[in-house]
Coordinates of C-alpha atoms in Angstrom, one line a residue:
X1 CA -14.3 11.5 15.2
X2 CA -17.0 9.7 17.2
X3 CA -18.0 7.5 14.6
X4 CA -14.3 6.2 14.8
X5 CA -14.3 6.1 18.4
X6 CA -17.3 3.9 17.7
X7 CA -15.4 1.7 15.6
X8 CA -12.8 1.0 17.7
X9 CA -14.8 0.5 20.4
X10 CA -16.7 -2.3 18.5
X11 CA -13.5 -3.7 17.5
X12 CA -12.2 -4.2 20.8
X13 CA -15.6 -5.9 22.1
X14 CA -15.6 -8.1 18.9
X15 CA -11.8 -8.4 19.4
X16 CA -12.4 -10.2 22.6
X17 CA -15.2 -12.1 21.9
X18 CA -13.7 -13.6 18.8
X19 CA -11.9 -15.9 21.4
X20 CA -15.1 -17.5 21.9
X21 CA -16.1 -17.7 18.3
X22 CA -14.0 -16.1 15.9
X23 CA -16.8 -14.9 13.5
X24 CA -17.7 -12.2 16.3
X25 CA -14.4 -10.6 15.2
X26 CA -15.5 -11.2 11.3
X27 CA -18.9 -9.0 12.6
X28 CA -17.0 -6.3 14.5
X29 CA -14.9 -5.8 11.7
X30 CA -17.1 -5.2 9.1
X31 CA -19.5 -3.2 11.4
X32 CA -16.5 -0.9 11.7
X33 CA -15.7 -0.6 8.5
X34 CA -19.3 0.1 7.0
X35 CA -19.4 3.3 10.1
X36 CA -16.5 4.6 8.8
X37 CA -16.9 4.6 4.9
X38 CA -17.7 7.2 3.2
X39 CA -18.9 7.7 -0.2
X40 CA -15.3 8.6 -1.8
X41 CA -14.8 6.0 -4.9
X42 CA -11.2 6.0 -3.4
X43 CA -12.5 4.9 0.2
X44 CA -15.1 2.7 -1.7
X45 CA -12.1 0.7 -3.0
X46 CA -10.4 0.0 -0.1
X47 CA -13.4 -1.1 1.5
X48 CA -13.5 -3.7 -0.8
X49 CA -9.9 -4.2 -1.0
X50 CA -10.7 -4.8 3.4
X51 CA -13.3 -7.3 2.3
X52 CA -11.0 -9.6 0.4
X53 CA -8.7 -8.9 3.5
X54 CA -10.8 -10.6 5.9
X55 CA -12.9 -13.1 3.2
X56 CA -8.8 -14.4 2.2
X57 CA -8.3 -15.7 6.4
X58 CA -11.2 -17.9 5.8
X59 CA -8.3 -20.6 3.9
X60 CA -6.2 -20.6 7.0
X61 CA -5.7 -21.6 10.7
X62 CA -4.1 -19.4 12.2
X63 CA -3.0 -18.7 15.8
X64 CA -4.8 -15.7 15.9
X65 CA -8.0 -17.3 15.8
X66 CA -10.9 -14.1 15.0
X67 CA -8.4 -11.3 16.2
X68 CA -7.0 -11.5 12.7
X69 CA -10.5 -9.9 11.2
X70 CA -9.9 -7.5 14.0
X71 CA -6.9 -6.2 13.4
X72 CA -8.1 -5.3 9.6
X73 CA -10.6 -3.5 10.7
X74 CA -8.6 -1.7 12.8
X75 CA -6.0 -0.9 9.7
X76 CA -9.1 0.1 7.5
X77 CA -10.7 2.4 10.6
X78 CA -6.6 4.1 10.1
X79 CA -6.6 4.1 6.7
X80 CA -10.3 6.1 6.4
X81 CA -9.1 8.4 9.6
X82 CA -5.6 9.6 8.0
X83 CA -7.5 10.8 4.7
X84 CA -9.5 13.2 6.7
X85 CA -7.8 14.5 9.8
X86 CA -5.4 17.0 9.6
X87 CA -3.9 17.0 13.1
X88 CA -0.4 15.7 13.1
X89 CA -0.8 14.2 16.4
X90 CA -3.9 12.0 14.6
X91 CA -2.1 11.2 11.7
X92 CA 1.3 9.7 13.3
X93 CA -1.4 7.9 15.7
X94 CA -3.1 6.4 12.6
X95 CA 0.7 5.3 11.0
X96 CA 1.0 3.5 13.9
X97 CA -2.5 1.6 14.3
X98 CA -2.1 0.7 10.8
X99 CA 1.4 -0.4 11.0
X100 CA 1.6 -2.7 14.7
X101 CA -1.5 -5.0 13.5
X102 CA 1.2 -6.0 10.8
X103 CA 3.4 -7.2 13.4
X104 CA 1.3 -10.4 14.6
X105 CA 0.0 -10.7 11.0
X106 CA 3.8 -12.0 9.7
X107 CA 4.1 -14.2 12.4
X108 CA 0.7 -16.1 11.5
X109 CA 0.9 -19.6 10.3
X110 CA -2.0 -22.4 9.6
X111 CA 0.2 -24.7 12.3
X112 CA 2.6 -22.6 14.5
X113 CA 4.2 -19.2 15.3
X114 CA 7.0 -18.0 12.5
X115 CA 9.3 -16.3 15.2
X116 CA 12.3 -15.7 13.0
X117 CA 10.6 -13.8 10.6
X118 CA 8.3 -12.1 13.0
X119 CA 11.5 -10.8 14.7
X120 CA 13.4 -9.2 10.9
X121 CA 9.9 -7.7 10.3
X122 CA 9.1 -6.1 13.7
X123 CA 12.8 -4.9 14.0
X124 CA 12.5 -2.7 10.9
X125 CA 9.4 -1.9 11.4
X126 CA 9.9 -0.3 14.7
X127 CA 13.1 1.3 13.5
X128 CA 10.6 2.7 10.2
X129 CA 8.4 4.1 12.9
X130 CA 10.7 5.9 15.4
X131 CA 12.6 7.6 12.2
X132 CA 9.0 8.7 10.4
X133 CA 7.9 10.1 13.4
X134 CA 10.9 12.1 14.5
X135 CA 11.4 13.2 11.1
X136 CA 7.9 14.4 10.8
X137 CA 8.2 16.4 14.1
X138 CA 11.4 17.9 13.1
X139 CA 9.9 18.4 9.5
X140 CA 6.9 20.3 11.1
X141 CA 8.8 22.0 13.7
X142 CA 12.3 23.0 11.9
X143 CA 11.8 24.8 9.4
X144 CA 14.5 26.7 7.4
X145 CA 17.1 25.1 9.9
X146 CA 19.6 22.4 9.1
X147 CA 17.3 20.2 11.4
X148 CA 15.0 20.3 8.7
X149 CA 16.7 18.6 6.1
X150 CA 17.8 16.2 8.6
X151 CA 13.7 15.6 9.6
X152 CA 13.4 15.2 5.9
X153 CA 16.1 12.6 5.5
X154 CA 14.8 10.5 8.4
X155 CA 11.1 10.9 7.8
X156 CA 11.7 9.6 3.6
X157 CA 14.0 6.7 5.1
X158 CA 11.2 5.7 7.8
X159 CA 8.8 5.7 5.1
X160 CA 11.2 3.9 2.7
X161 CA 11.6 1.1 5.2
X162 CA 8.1 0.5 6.1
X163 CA 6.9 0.6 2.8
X164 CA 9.8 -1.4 0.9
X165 CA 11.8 0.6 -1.3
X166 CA 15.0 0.6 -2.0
X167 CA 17.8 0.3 -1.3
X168 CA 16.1 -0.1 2.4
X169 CA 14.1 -2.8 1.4
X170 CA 16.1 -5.6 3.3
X171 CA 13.3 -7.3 4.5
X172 CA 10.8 -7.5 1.7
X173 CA 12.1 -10.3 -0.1
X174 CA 12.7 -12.6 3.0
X175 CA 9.4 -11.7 4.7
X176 CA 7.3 -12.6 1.2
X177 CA 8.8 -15.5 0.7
X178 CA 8.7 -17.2 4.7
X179 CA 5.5 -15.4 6.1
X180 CA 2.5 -17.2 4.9
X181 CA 0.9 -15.5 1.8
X182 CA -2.8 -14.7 3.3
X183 CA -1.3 -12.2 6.4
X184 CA 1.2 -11.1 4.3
X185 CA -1.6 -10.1 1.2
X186 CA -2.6 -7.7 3.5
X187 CA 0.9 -6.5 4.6
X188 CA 1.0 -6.1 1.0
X189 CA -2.4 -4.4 -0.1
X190 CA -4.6 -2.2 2.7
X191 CA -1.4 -1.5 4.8
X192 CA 0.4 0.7 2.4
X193 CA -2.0 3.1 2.1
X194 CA -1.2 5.1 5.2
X195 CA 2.3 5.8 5.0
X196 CA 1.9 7.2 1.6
X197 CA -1.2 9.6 2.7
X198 CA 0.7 10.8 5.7
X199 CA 3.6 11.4 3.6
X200 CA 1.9 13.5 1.6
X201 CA 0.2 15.8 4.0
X202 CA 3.4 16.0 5.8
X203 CA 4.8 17.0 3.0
X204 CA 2.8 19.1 1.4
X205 CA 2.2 21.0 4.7
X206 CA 5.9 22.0 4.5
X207 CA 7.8 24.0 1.9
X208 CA 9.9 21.4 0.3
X209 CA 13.6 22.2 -0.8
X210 CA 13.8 21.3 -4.5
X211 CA 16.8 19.4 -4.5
X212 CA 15.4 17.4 -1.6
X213 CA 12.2 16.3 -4.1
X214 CA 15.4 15.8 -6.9
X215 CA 16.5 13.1 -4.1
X216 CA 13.6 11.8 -3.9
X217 CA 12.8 11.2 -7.2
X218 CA 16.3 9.0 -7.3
X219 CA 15.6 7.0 -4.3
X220 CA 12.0 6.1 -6.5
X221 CA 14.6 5.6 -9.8
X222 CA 16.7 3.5 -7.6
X223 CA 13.7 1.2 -6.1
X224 CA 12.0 0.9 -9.7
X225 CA 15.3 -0.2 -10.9
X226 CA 16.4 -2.9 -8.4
X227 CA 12.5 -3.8 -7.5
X228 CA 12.2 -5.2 -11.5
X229 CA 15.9 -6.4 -11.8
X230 CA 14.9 -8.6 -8.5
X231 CA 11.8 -9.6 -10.0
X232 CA 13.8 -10.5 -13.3
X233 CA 16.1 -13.1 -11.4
X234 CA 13.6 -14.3 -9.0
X235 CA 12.0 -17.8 -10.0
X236 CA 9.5 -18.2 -6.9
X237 CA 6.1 -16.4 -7.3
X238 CA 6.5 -14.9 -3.4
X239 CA 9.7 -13.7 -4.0
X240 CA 8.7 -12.3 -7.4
X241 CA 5.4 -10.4 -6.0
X242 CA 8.1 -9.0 -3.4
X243 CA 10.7 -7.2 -5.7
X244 CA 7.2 -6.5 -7.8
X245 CA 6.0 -4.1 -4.7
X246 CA 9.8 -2.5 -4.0
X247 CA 9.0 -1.8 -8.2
X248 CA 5.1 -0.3 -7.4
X249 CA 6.7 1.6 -4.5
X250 CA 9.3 3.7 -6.3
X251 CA 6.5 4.3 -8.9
X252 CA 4.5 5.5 -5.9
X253 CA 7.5 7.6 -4.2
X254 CA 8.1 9.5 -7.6
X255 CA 4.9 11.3 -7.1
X256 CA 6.5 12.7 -4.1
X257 CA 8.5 14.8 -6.3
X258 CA 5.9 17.0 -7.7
X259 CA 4.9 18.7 -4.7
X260 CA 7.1 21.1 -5.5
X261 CA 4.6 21.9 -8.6
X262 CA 1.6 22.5 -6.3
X263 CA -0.9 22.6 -9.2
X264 CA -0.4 19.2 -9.8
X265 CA -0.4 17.1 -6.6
X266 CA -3.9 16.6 -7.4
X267 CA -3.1 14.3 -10.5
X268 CA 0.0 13.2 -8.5
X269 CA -1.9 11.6 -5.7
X270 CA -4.9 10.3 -8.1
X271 CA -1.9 7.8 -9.7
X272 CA -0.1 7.1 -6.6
X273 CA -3.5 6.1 -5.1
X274 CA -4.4 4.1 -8.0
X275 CA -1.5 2.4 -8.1
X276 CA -2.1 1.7 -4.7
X277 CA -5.4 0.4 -5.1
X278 CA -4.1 -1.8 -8.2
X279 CA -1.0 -3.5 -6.2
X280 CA -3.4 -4.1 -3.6
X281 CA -5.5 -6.0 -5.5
X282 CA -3.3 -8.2 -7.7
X283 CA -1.0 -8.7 -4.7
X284 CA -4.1 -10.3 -3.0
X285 CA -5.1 -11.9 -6.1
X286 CA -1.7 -13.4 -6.6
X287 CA -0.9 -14.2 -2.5
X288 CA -4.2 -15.9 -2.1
X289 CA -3.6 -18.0 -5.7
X290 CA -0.3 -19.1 -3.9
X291 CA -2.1 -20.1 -0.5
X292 CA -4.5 -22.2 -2.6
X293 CA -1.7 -23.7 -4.6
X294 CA -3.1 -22.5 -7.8
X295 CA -5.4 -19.7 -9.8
X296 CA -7.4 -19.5 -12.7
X297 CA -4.6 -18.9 -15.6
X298 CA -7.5 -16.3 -17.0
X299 CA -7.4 -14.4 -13.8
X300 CA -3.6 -14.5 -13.4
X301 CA -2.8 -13.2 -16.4
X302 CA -5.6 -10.5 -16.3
X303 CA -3.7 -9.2 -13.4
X304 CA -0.4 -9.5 -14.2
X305 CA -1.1 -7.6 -17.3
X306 CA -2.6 -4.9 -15.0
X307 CA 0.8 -4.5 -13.3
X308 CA 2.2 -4.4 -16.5
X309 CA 0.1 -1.2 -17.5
X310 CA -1.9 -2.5 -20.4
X311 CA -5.0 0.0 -21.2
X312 CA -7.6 0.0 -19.9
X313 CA -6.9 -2.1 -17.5
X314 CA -6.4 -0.6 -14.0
X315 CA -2.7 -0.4 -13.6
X316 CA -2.4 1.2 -17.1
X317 CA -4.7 4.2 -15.4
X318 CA -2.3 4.3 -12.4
X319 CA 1.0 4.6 -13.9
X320 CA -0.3 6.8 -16.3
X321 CA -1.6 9.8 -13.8
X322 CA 2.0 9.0 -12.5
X323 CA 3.6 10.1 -16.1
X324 CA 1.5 13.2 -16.7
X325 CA 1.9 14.5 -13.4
X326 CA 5.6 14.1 -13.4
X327 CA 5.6 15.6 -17.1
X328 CA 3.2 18.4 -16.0
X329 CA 5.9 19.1 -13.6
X330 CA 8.7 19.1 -15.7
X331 CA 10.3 16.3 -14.1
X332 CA 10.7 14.3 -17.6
X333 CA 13.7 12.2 -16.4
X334 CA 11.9 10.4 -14.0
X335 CA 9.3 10.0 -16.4
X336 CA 11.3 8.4 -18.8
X337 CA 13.0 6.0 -15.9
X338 CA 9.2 5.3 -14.8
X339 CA 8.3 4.1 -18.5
X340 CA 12.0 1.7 -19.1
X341 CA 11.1 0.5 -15.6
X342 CA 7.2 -0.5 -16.8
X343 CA 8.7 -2.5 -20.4
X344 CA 11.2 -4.1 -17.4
X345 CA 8.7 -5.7 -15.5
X346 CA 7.1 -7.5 -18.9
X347 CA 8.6 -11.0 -18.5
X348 CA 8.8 -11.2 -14.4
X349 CA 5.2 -10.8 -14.6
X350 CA 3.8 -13.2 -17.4
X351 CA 6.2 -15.7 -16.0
X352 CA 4.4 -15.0 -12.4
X353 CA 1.3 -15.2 -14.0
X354 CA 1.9 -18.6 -15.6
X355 CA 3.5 -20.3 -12.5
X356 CA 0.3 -19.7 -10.0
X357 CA -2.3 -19.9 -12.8
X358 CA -2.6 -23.8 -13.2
X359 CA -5.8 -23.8 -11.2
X360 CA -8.0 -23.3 -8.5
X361 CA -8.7 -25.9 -5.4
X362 CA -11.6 -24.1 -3.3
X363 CA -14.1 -22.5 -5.0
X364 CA -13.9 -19.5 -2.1
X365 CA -9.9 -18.6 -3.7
X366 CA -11.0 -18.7 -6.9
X367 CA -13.7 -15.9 -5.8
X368 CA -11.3 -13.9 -4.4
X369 CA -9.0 -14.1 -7.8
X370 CA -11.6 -13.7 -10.2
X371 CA -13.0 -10.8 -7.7
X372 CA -9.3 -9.2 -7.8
X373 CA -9.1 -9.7 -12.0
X374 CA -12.6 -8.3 -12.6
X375 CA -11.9 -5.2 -10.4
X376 CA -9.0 -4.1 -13.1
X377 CA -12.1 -3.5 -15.9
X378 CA -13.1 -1.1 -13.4
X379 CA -11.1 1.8 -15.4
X380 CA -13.1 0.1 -19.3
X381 CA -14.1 3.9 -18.3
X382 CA -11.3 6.6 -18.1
X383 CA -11.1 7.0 -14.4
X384 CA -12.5 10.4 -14.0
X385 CA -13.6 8.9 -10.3
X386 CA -10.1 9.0 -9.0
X387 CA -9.1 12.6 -10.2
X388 CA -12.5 14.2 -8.9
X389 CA -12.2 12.6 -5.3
X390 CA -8.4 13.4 -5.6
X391 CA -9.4 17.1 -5.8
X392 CA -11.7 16.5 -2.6
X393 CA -9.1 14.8 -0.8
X394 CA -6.9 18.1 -1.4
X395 CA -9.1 20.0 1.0
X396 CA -7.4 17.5 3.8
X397 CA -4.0 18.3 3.1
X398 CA -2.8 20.1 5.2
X399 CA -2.1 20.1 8.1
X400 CA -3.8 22.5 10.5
X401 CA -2.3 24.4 12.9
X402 CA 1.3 24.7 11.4

């Protein structure tokens, strides 16, 4: 705890000062981040995943001058904090200090303030934020009630919102495709982590109805289904990437379902955060290709093949902890819906691959491309990394006190 308050105490000085000179925000946020990271491959990731965060503002202009750095470190300082407290209070905190810094981020442009879609994002953001963190008191607090399935109802919705999937995914499609690409990579990437983790020891924390995982597990069928229909339709890469992550977030929320098969939430977390990790890095792969007005056709289609889930590429790794932990738990249908879903997504992505691969202007984009493509050989290896810190991370569960 005091290294964080540490952090955020450096971020704020560095925060202000970045007015001056907006590297001193660059400093304070990698100062923070190297305090707070711990030697977890998983954490490791998203470190670098922060790095590629805060190397990708260096192609734009924004208003927010050095204060963009800032607010990174400030989601990556969340992110690390919400994999190891287990104090509600702490963890709603965190989904909120990793969620608001995404408020100025969509409003960021290279030569003015995007107001109109600043305003759709904040407004279901903020309505995301008040239902998660009812729902998670009256989760916590209600149990065996009937305010407890409706904490449940509201809590999944909240997260559904602020995370895109469907059907309460309104905004993703607009917000990709109007928001500049280099804030919204990071909408896209480190900011997703949190919701997902506080779900889970939320959830985990609290004896789950059955049938309320069986709904779950349709709300995931339903966002896998209309996320790669969307992406089938969609010509424009931003629009694509956007019905690609309401896809990658129902693949995500499945893993929800098996915590009703305690056993096996370790191998359900490993995939969902793998798949995090791996839609974090093609989405900034892809978002910062677009900025630049091209990528490396070598690097594009290296990650979109990733998404795809060809071994051993990275995203094969993810989706298939996903399937064995669903199968494991004897939840075969949504396995089966998870796999028709994966063959879906096939032609959305090579086409998305071949429209921003036509090549690179800056050689500092084509380092953060090639940086995201390399990074999917990182599973060459069966990813034993991911299950053994997913077993460490069970420890942090739950929640204490409840």
């Amino acid at each position: 705890m005091e290294l964080v308050i540490s952090a955020l105490l450096i971020l704020a000085v560095s925060g202000a000062l970045s007015f001056k000179w907006k590297y001193f925000g660059l400093i304070g946020a990698l100062a923070a981040a190297i305090m707070t990271t711990v030697g977890q491959p998983v954490i490791l990731m998203i470190f670098i995943i922060a790095l590629l965060n805060l190397a990708s503002f260096d192609l734009m202009r924004g208003f927010l001058r050095g204060v963009d750095y800032t607010l990174v470190g400030l989601i990556f300082v969340a992110t690390v904090y919400a994999f190891y407290t287990q104090s509600l209070a702490m963890l709603l905190t965190m989904f909120v200090a990793a969620s608001v810094p995404t408020y100025m981020f969509v409003m960021t442009a290279d030569k003015d303030i995007r107001m109109d879609v600043g305003i759709k994002y904040i407004t279901f953001m903020v309505i995301a934020t008040i239902l998660f963190i009812i729902g998670a008191v009256i989760l916590i607090s209600s149990v065996s009630t009937p305010l407890y399935y409706i904490g449940y109802a509201m809590l999944l919705i909240g997260l559904a919102i602020e995370v895109g999937v469907a059907p309460f995914h309104e905004w993703v499609p607009d917000v990709f495709d109007t928001a500049d690409p280099i804030p919204i990579s990071v909408v896209a990437s480190i900011a997703k982590f949190v919701p997902f983790v506080v779900a889970y020891k939320i959830l985990t924390t609290v004896q789950i109805d059955y049938n309320l995982l069986v709904f779950t597990g349709i709300i995931a069928s339903i966002s896998m289904f209309i996320g790669n229909i969307g992406g089938l339709t969609s010509t424009k890469p931003a629009r694509i990437l956007a019905y690609s992550t309401v896809a990658n977030m129902g693949y995500i929320l499945a893993t929800l379902s098996v915590i009703a098969r305690p056993e096996f939430i370790y191998i359900a977390f490993a995939g969902a955060m793998l798949q995090l990790i791996t839609n974090a890095f093609g989405k900034v792969g892809f978002f910062v290709g677009i900025k630049d007005g091209g990528a490396s056709p070598l690097s594009t289609y290296l990650i979109a093949l990733s998404f795809i889930g060809l071994p051993p590429l990275m995203g094969f790794w993810g989706k298939f902890y996903i399937l064995l932990s669903l199968i494991y738990a004897n939840i075969i249908w949504l396995a089966a819906i998870l796999v028709i879903n994966s063959a879906m997504s096939v032609p959305y992505y090579i086409r998305l691959a071949r429209l921003v691969g036509v090549g690179s202007k800056t050689s500092l984009a084509a380092t953060i491309v090639g940086i995201c493509a390399l990074i999917m050989f990182i599973t060459t290896v069966p990813p034993d990394w991911i299950i053994e810190s997913s077993k460490i991370f069970m420890d942090y569960l739950t929640i204490g006190g409840v």
